[in-house]
Amino acid sequence: MRWLDQFGEAFTRKVAHQSSRRSVLCSISKALVGSAFIMPVLPVLRNANAATAKTDLDVATEEELSSCDYWRYCAVDGFLCTCCGGSATSCPPGSEPSPISWVGTCHNPKDGKDYLVSYHDCCGKTACDRCYCGGQVRERPGYEFFLHNDVNWCMANSNTIYHCTVSTIVGLGKN
Ligand code: ABN
């Protein structure tokens, strides 16, 4: 290994003779500054999973999303906005979501997890009257008001007319 030591020493001495400390520092800083400008424009695949990850809504068919059996509708009580010009999570044009809602815990059979789902009513248009679902998961009769989901959640909106209901996932249940 002596030859390697000698080679290393000779090489280092040669570099030290041919370049000043200042020029080495200058080259290193140029490389650092240059890469800072170039890296953001390189066509690298950033966060590939986030860009391609599909939600359950992306993979569900229109038919599934219009059916009361779709897993996230397990505790919905109302007309599905999917059938009323909106979607499972957005109100149809001309209606506004209620700030208050009913929540349920639904089981997603695809990933085997339980999710907390919030059911907001869309308000300000006459009742849609399509795709009525009367989910009763953990619902109690009307005299137990706070455990009853047959309620017009548009009661706090300026226009209290009920149109349809959306179902948004607010978190994971106790899994
Ligand atoms: N949450 C839907 C609804 C609206 C009005 C009356 C009963 C239920």
mmCIF file of C-alpha atoms and ligand atoms in Angstrom:
data_model
loop_
_atom_site.group_PDB
_atom_site.id
_atom_site.type_symbol
_atom_site.label_atom_id
_atom_site.label_comp_id
_atom_site.label_asym_id
_atom_site.label_seq_id
_atom_site.Cartn_x
_atom_site.Cartn_y
_atom_site.Cartn_z
ATOM 1 C CA MET A 1 0.000 0.000 0.000
ATOM 2 C CA ARG A 2 3.089 2.214 0.095
ATOM 3 C CA TRP A 3 2.707 3.055 -3.572
ATOM 4 C CA LEU A 4 -0.820 4.379 -2.830
ATOM 5 C CA ASP A 5 0.519 6.657 -0.094
ATOM 6 C CA GLN A 6 3.203 7.938 -2.433
ATOM 7 C CA PHE A 7 0.741 8.459 -5.247
ATOM 8 C CA GLY A 8 -1.650 10.307 -2.918
ATOM 9 C CA GLU A 9 1.090 12.507 -1.573
ATOM 10 C CA ALA A 10 2.396 13.324 -5.073
ATOM 11 C CA PHE A 11 -1.067 14.113 -6.324
ATOM 12 C CA THR A 12 -1.895 16.345 -3.349
ATOM 13 C CA ARG A 13 1.404 18.212 -3.705
ATOM 14 C CA LYS A 14 0.794 18.740 -7.404
ATOM 15 C CA VAL A 15 -2.687 20.123 -6.800
ATOM 16 C CA ALA A 16 -1.386 22.297 -3.948
ATOM 17 C CA HIS A 17 1.325 23.763 -6.232
ATOM 18 C CA GLN A 18 -0.988 24.424 -9.118
ATOM 19 C CA SER A 19 -3.881 25.984 -7.240
ATOM 20 C CA SER A 20 -4.312 28.509 -4.481
ATOM 21 C CA ARG A 21 -6.636 27.989 -1.507
ATOM 22 C CA ARG A 22 -8.676 30.890 -2.805
ATOM 23 C CA SER A 23 -9.223 29.321 -6.235
ATOM 24 C CA VAL A 24 -10.345 25.990 -4.658
ATOM 25 C CA LEU A 25 -12.825 27.792 -2.397
ATOM 26 C CA CYS A 26 -13.997 29.797 -5.396
ATOM 27 C CA SER A 27 -14.644 26.635 -7.467
ATOM 28 C CA ILE A 28 -16.541 24.966 -4.596
ATOM 29 C CA SER A 29 -18.728 28.031 -4.077
ATOM 30 C CA LYS A 30 -19.429 28.311 -7.802
ATOM 31 C CA ALA A 31 -20.561 24.674 -7.853
ATOM 32 C CA LEU A 32 -22.811 25.227 -4.812
ATOM 33 C CA VAL A 33 -24.409 28.411 -6.149
ATOM 34 C CA GLY A 34 -24.812 26.883 -9.617
ATOM 35 C CA SER A 35 -26.555 23.784 -8.293
ATOM 36 C CA ALA A 36 -28.923 25.917 -6.229
ATOM 37 C CA PHE A 37 -30.136 27.519 -9.475
ATOM 38 C CA ILE A 38 -30.206 24.373 -11.552
ATOM 39 C CA MET A 39 -31.823 21.913 -9.100
ATOM 40 C CA PRO A 40 -35.291 23.497 -8.997
ATOM 41 C CA VAL A 41 -35.608 23.433 -12.804
ATOM 42 C CA LEU A 42 -34.432 19.864 -13.291
ATOM 43 C CA PRO A 43 -37.270 17.632 -14.464
ATOM 44 C CA VAL A 44 -37.021 15.395 -11.396
ATOM 45 C CA LEU A 45 -39.969 13.381 -10.174
ATOM 46 C CA ARG A 46 -40.843 15.226 -6.986
ATOM 47 C CA ASN A 47 -43.129 13.551 -4.468
ATOM 48 C CA ALA A 48 -44.269 11.032 -7.048
ATOM 49 C CA ASN A 49 -46.648 9.295 -4.654
ATOM 50 C CA ALA A 50 -48.539 12.485 -3.792
ATOM 51 C CA ALA A 51 -48.996 13.322 -7.456
ATOM 52 C CA THR A 52 -50.305 9.913 -8.432
ATOM 53 C CA ALA A 53 -52.024 8.788 -5.219
ATOM 54 C CA LYS A 54 -55.715 8.259 -5.912
ATOM 55 C CA THR A 55 -58.414 8.744 -3.320
ATOM 56 C CA ASP A 56 -61.364 6.401 -2.972
ATOM 57 C CA LEU A 57 -63.429 8.999 -4.841
ATOM 58 C CA ASP A 58 -61.081 8.903 -7.834
ATOM 59 C CA VAL A 59 -61.451 5.167 -8.233
ATOM 60 C CA ALA A 60 -65.185 4.909 -7.496
ATOM 61 C CA THR A 61 -67.619 4.785 -10.432
ATOM 62 C CA GLU A 62 -70.525 7.241 -10.847
ATOM 63 C CA GLU A 63 -72.854 4.357 -10.101
ATOM 64 C CA GLU A 64 -71.088 3.561 -6.815
ATOM 65 C CA LEU A 65 -71.084 7.221 -5.790
ATOM 66 C CA SER A 66 -74.826 7.454 -6.438
ATOM 67 C CA SER A 67 -75.631 4.426 -4.293
ATOM 68 C CA CYS A 68 -76.510 4.494 -0.605
ATOM 69 C CA ASP A 69 -74.333 1.390 -0.217
ATOM 70 C CA TYR A 70 -71.154 3.320 -0.946
ATOM 71 C CA TRP A 71 -69.109 3.004 2.260
ATOM 72 C CA ARG A 72 -68.704 6.703 3.113
ATOM 73 C CA TYR A 73 -72.492 7.220 3.086
ATOM 74 C CA CYS A 74 -72.977 4.804 6.008
ATOM 75 C CA ALA A 75 -74.543 7.411 8.295
ATOM 76 C CA VAL A 76 -75.934 9.911 5.784
ATOM 77 C CA ASP A 77 -79.522 11.059 6.063
ATOM 78 C CA GLY A 78 -80.582 13.005 2.984
ATOM 79 C CA PHE A 79 -80.280 13.275 -0.793
ATOM 80 C CA LEU A 80 -76.833 12.494 -2.208
ATOM 81 C CA CYS A 81 -75.376 15.608 -3.850
ATOM 82 C CA THR A 82 -73.758 13.305 -6.439
ATOM 83 C CA CYS A 83 -77.252 12.885 -7.914
ATOM 84 C CA CYS A 84 -78.069 16.601 -7.691
ATOM 85 C CA GLY A 85 -75.413 18.296 -9.840
ATOM 86 C CA GLY A 86 -72.709 18.291 -7.169
ATOM 87 C CA SER A 87 -70.387 15.531 -6.036
ATOM 88 C CA ALA A 88 -69.881 13.373 -2.957
ATOM 89 C CA THR A 89 -67.905 16.223 -1.398
ATOM 90 C CA SER A 90 -69.091 19.419 -3.111
ATOM 91 C CA CYS A 91 -72.430 21.196 -3.142
ATOM 92 C CA PRO A 92 -74.219 21.758 -6.461
ATOM 93 C CA PRO A 93 -73.904 25.269 -7.938
ATOM 94 C CA GLY A 94 -76.281 27.713 -6.259
ATOM 95 C CA SER A 95 -76.221 25.957 -2.873
ATOM 96 C CA GLU A 96 -74.019 26.503 0.157
ATOM 97 C CA PRO A 97 -72.665 23.932 2.643
ATOM 98 C CA SER A 98 -73.939 24.076 6.209
ATOM 99 C CA PRO A 99 -71.324 25.024 8.812
ATOM 100 C CA ILE A 100 -72.736 22.414 11.197
ATOM 101 C CA SER A 101 -73.017 18.729 10.422
ATOM 102 C CA TRP A 102 -73.673 15.200 11.545
ATOM 103 C CA VAL A 103 -70.699 12.859 11.839
ATOM 104 C CA GLY A 104 -70.429 9.106 11.508
ATOM 105 C CA THR A 105 -67.698 6.485 11.493
ATOM 106 C CA CYS A 106 -67.686 4.412 8.308
ATOM 107 C CA HIS A 107 -65.617 1.387 7.366
ATOM 108 C CA ASN A 108 -63.769 1.517 4.033
ATOM 109 C CA PRO A 109 -63.704 -2.104 2.805
ATOM 110 C CA LYS A 110 -60.896 -1.336 0.332
ATOM 111 C CA ASP A 111 -58.262 -0.432 2.951
ATOM 112 C CA GLY A 112 -59.972 -1.992 5.969
ATOM 113 C CA LYS A 113 -59.866 1.283 7.949
ATOM 114 C CA ASP A 114 -62.570 3.252 9.763
ATOM 115 C CA TYR A 115 -62.981 6.930 8.892
ATOM 116 C CA LEU A 116 -64.749 9.815 10.570
ATOM 117 C CA VAL A 117 -67.132 11.235 7.969
ATOM 118 C CA SER A 118 -68.843 14.607 8.251
ATOM 119 C CA TYR A 119 -72.251 15.032 6.556
ATOM 120 C CA HIS A 120 -72.931 18.639 5.617
ATOM 121 C CA ASP A 121 -76.207 19.696 4.100
ATOM 122 C CA CYS A 122 -76.156 21.938 1.037
ATOM 123 C CA CYS A 123 -78.562 24.799 1.495
ATOM 124 C CA GLY A 124 -80.375 27.511 -0.437
ATOM 125 C CA LYS A 125 -82.172 25.478 -3.132
ATOM 126 C CA THR A 126 -85.324 23.408 -2.986
ATOM 127 C CA ALA A 127 -84.963 19.735 -2.029
ATOM 128 C CA CYS A 128 -83.173 17.768 -4.744
ATOM 129 C CA ASP A 129 -85.407 14.757 -4.171
ATOM 130 C CA ARG A 130 -83.020 12.248 -5.807
ATOM 131 C CA CYS A 131 -80.980 9.407 -4.248
ATOM 132 C CA TYR A 132 -82.411 9.582 -0.751
ATOM 133 C CA CYS A 133 -80.356 7.627 1.794
ATOM 134 C CA GLY A 134 -81.519 7.132 5.355
ATOM 135 C CA GLY A 135 -78.397 5.788 7.092
ATOM 136 C CA GLN A 136 -79.001 4.954 10.728
ATOM 137 C CA VAL A 137 -75.512 4.025 11.906
ATOM 138 C CA ARG A 138 -75.431 4.765 15.632
ATOM 139 C CA GLU A 139 -78.445 7.046 15.230
ATOM 140 C CA ARG A 140 -80.890 7.333 18.141
ATOM 141 C CA PRO A 141 -84.575 8.344 18.006
ATOM 142 C CA GLY A 142 -85.593 12.008 17.646
ATOM 143 C CA TYR A 143 -86.084 12.563 21.375
ATOM 144 C CA GLU A 144 -82.324 12.084 21.808
ATOM 145 C CA PHE A 145 -81.759 15.155 19.683
ATOM 146 C CA PHE A 146 -77.953 15.194 19.601
ATOM 147 C CA LEU A 147 -77.783 11.552 18.513
ATOM 148 C CA HIS A 148 -80.400 11.907 15.793
ATOM 149 C CA ASN A 149 -79.440 12.581 12.169
ATOM 150 C CA ASP A 150 -82.833 13.388 10.666
ATOM 151 C CA VAL A 151 -82.091 17.076 11.123
ATOM 152 C CA ASN A 152 -81.924 20.028 8.745
ATOM 153 C CA TRP A 153 -78.330 21.196 9.227
ATOM 154 C CA CYS A 154 -79.132 24.265 7.123
ATOM 155 C CA MET A 155 -80.742 25.716 10.243
ATOM 156 C CA ALA A 156 -77.667 27.925 10.793
ATOM 157 C CA ASN A 157 -77.470 29.183 7.180
ATOM 158 C CA SER A 158 -78.988 32.479 6.026
ATOM 159 C CA ASN A 159 -81.091 30.437 3.588
ATOM 160 C CA THR A 160 -82.280 27.404 5.546
ATOM 161 C CA ILE A 161 -83.824 25.500 2.611
ATOM 162 C CA TYR A 162 -82.299 22.014 2.405
ATOM 163 C CA HIS A 163 -81.108 20.731 -0.986
ATOM 164 C CA CYS A 164 -78.771 17.693 -0.578
ATOM 165 C CA THR A 165 -75.961 16.256 1.564
ATOM 166 C CA VAL A 166 -72.209 15.884 1.004
ATOM 167 C CA SER A 167 -69.898 13.450 2.804
ATOM 168 C CA THR A 168 -66.365 14.572 3.628
ATOM 169 C CA ILE A 169 -63.743 12.568 5.449
ATOM 170 C CA VAL A 170 -62.409 14.483 8.428
ATOM 171 C CA GLY A 171 -60.028 11.896 9.824
ATOM 172 C CA LEU A 172 -59.252 8.334 10.717
ATOM 173 C CA GLY A 173 -61.427 6.625 13.282
ATOM 174 C CA LYS A 174 -59.958 4.486 16.077
ATOM 175 C CA ASN A 175 -58.318 1.766 14.015
HETATM 176 N N1 ABN B 1 -79.835 16.301 6.976
HETATM 177 C C1 ABN B 1 -80.772 16.153 5.970
HETATM 178 C C2 ABN B 1 -82.153 16.579 6.360
HETATM 179 C C3 ABN B 1 -82.604 17.801 5.954
HETATM 180 C C4 ABN B 1 -83.867 18.212 6.312
HETATM 181 C C5 ABN B 1 -84.652 17.393 7.078
HETATM 182 C C6 ABN B 1 -84.175 16.156 7.464
HETATM 183 C C7 ABN B 1 -82.926 15.739 7.108
#
